[in-house]
């Protein structure tokens, strides 16, 4: 099975989680500007994931929602049928209902609209005492 992680990370926290995964090709989504308020980011790196069977999408929560750069990338995807898809998001807020859950729902809606199905999804609170344990758990779970 061909596996990849596609992520966007403004501050490096999401990248830190991605860096802990082994045996995945890793692609970063980038734009001309990292401004989280830009409603129409111009993407400068658009990973081609057509040949991958297992895809992990990861991004930070920005303003209680999915980062606009990752949203622009995912909206541009054509077909996610027959793919194993997992998601994780990173956030600073103590509770997932303050943006983490909303972001995962937004990502799931985009994936479903492209024929995909989400297997696992996780919201990682970067300030939580157990965030390292959560990272270890998702790496084990998502790597199967």
Tab-separated table of C-alpha atoms in Angstrom:
chain	number	residue	atom	x	y	z
A	1	UNK	CA	0.000	0.000	0.000
A	2	UNK	CA	1.386	3.373	-1.032
A	3	UNK	CA	1.050	5.894	1.849
A	4	UNK	CA	1.458	9.646	2.150
A	5	UNK	CA	0.842	12.557	4.473
A	6	UNK	CA	-0.289	15.889	3.044
A	7	UNK	CA	-0.057	18.743	5.514
A	8	UNK	CA	0.096	22.470	6.054
A	9	UNK	CA	1.817	23.955	9.107
A	10	UNK	CA	2.111	27.672	9.820
A	11	UNK	CA	3.967	27.572	13.152
A	12	UNK	CA	5.570	24.132	12.937
A	13	UNK	CA	3.373	22.279	15.431
A	14	UNK	CA	1.578	20.213	12.795
A	15	UNK	CA	4.927	19.529	11.099
A	16	UNK	CA	6.322	18.249	14.416
A	17	UNK	CA	3.618	15.581	14.526
A	18	UNK	CA	4.096	14.685	10.848
A	19	UNK	CA	7.849	14.278	11.404
A	20	UNK	CA	7.190	11.463	13.884
A	21	UNK	CA	5.605	9.224	11.222
A	22	UNK	CA	7.728	6.617	9.405
A	23	UNK	CA	7.097	4.856	6.088
A	24	UNK	CA	4.978	7.654	4.616
A	25	UNK	CA	5.848	9.952	1.746
A	26	UNK	CA	5.390	13.493	3.055
A	27	UNK	CA	4.091	16.475	1.085
A	28	UNK	CA	3.660	20.017	2.322
A	29	UNK	CA	0.998	22.336	0.939
A	30	UNK	CA	2.235	25.909	0.660
A	31	UNK	CA	0.990	29.251	-0.602
A	32	UNK	CA	2.404	32.616	-1.632
A	33	UNK	CA	1.280	34.020	1.721
A	34	UNK	CA	0.843	32.339	5.115
A	35	UNK	CA	-1.723	34.974	6.098
A	36	UNK	CA	-4.522	32.993	7.799
A	37	UNK	CA	-7.017	35.726	6.856
A	38	UNK	CA	-6.460	35.367	3.103
A	39	UNK	CA	-9.720	33.869	1.805
A	40	UNK	CA	-8.221	32.954	-1.577
A	41	UNK	CA	-4.655	31.734	-1.058
A	42	UNK	CA	-2.546	31.166	-4.157
A	43	UNK	CA	-1.010	27.726	-3.713
A	44	UNK	CA	2.642	27.326	-4.670
A	45	UNK	CA	2.990	23.627	-3.899
A	46	UNK	CA	0.135	21.310	-4.854
A	47	UNK	CA	0.957	17.670	-4.069
A	48	UNK	CA	-0.296	15.048	-6.534
A	49	UNK	CA	-1.710	12.157	-4.500
A	50	UNK	CA	-3.560	10.283	-7.227
A	51	UNK	CA	-1.383	7.162	-6.969
A	52	UNK	CA	-1.604	6.844	-3.170
A	53	UNK	CA	-3.853	4.318	-1.416
A	54	UNK	CA	-3.595	5.697	2.138
A	55	UNK	CA	-3.603	9.456	2.718
A	56	UNK	CA	-3.330	11.414	5.951
A	57	UNK	CA	-4.393	15.056	5.784
A	58	UNK	CA	-3.143	17.298	8.602
A	59	UNK	CA	-3.401	20.997	9.383
A	60	UNK	CA	-3.734	23.488	12.220
A	61	UNK	CA	-6.968	25.083	13.344
A	62	UNK	CA	-7.098	28.780	12.403
A	63	UNK	CA	-9.838	30.959	13.846
A	64	UNK	CA	-11.964	27.978	14.956
A	65	UNK	CA	-11.870	26.466	11.451
A	66	UNK	CA	-9.724	24.664	8.917
A	67	UNK	CA	-6.713	26.620	7.665
A	68	UNK	CA	-7.594	28.331	4.409
A	69	UNK	CA	-4.470	27.034	2.678
A	70	UNK	CA	-5.356	23.394	3.374
A	71	UNK	CA	-8.980	24.103	2.480
A	72	UNK	CA	-7.927	25.522	-0.910
A	73	UNK	CA	-5.804	22.428	-1.560
A	74	UNK	CA	-8.496	19.928	-0.562
A	75	UNK	CA	-11.214	21.675	-2.573
A	76	UNK	CA	-8.994	21.241	-5.629
A	77	UNK	CA	-8.884	17.458	-5.223
A	78	UNK	CA	-10.871	15.505	-7.795
A	79	UNK	CA	-11.391	11.900	-6.704
A	80	UNK	CA	-10.799	10.217	-3.359
A	81	UNK	CA	-12.682	6.988	-4.068
A	82	UNK	CA	-11.082	3.773	-2.801
A	83	UNK	CA	-8.569	5.612	-0.588
A	84	UNK	CA	-7.905	5.028	3.106
A	85	UNK	CA	-8.108	8.540	4.558
A	86	UNK	CA	-7.157	9.669	8.048
A	87	UNK	CA	-7.164	13.198	9.489
A	88	UNK	CA	-5.568	15.071	12.322
A	89	UNK	CA	-5.555	18.708	13.336
A	90	UNK	CA	-3.512	20.630	15.873
A	91	UNK	CA	-4.840	23.459	18.016
A	92	UNK	CA	-4.037	25.541	21.087
A	93	UNK	CA	-7.429	25.535	22.726
A	94	UNK	CA	-8.085	23.358	25.721
A	95	UNK	CA	-11.188	21.758	24.253
A	96	UNK	CA	-11.714	20.224	20.811
A	97	UNK	CA	-15.126	21.871	20.491
A	98	UNK	CA	-13.281	25.208	20.214
A	99	UNK	CA	-12.246	24.580	16.627
A	100	UNK	CA	-10.755	21.089	16.451
A	101	UNK	CA	-14.049	19.274	15.957
A	102	UNK	CA	-15.305	21.921	13.513
A	103	UNK	CA	-12.139	21.632	11.425
A	104	UNK	CA	-12.395	17.836	11.282
A	105	UNK	CA	-16.026	18.167	10.147
A	106	UNK	CA	-15.027	20.639	7.428
A	107	UNK	CA	-12.298	18.305	6.181
A	108	UNK	CA	-14.652	15.318	6.251
A	109	UNK	CA	-17.295	17.184	4.211
A	110	UNK	CA	-14.741	18.019	1.519
A	111	UNK	CA	-13.519	14.415	1.411
A	112	UNK	CA	-17.044	12.983	1.189
A	113	UNK	CA	-17.895	15.395	-1.637
A	114	UNK	CA	-14.999	13.839	-3.560
A	115	UNK	CA	-16.147	10.267	-2.973
A	116	UNK	CA	-13.837	9.591	-0.037
A	117	UNK	CA	-14.456	8.093	3.383
A	118	UNK	CA	-12.606	9.092	6.563
A	119	UNK	CA	-11.359	6.204	8.682
A	120	UNK	CA	-9.791	7.973	11.687
A	121	UNK	CA	-9.741	11.587	12.838
A	122	UNK	CA	-7.993	13.183	15.795
A	123	UNK	CA	-7.794	16.649	17.307
A	124	UNK	CA	-4.480	17.297	19.097
A	125	UNK	CA	-4.358	19.986	21.786
A	126	UNK	CA	-0.734	21.138	21.717
A	127	UNK	CA	-0.907	22.446	25.293
A	128	UNK	CA	-2.409	19.296	26.782
A	129	UNK	CA	-0.325	17.295	29.239
A	130	UNK	CA	-1.101	14.148	27.266
A	131	UNK	CA	-0.478	15.539	23.760
A	132	UNK	CA	2.642	13.387	23.374
A	133	UNK	CA	0.620	10.276	24.287
A	134	UNK	CA	-2.028	11.277	21.734
A	135	UNK	CA	0.666	11.644	19.068
A	136	UNK	CA	2.109	8.209	19.848
A	137	UNK	CA	-1.376	6.689	19.720
A	138	UNK	CA	-2.312	8.201	16.355
A	139	UNK	CA	0.998	7.156	14.833
A	140	UNK	CA	0.316	3.542	15.859
A	141	UNK	CA	-3.325	3.674	14.796
A	142	UNK	CA	-2.862	5.550	11.514
A	143	UNK	CA	0.133	3.448	10.444
A	144	UNK	CA	-1.950	0.253	10.211
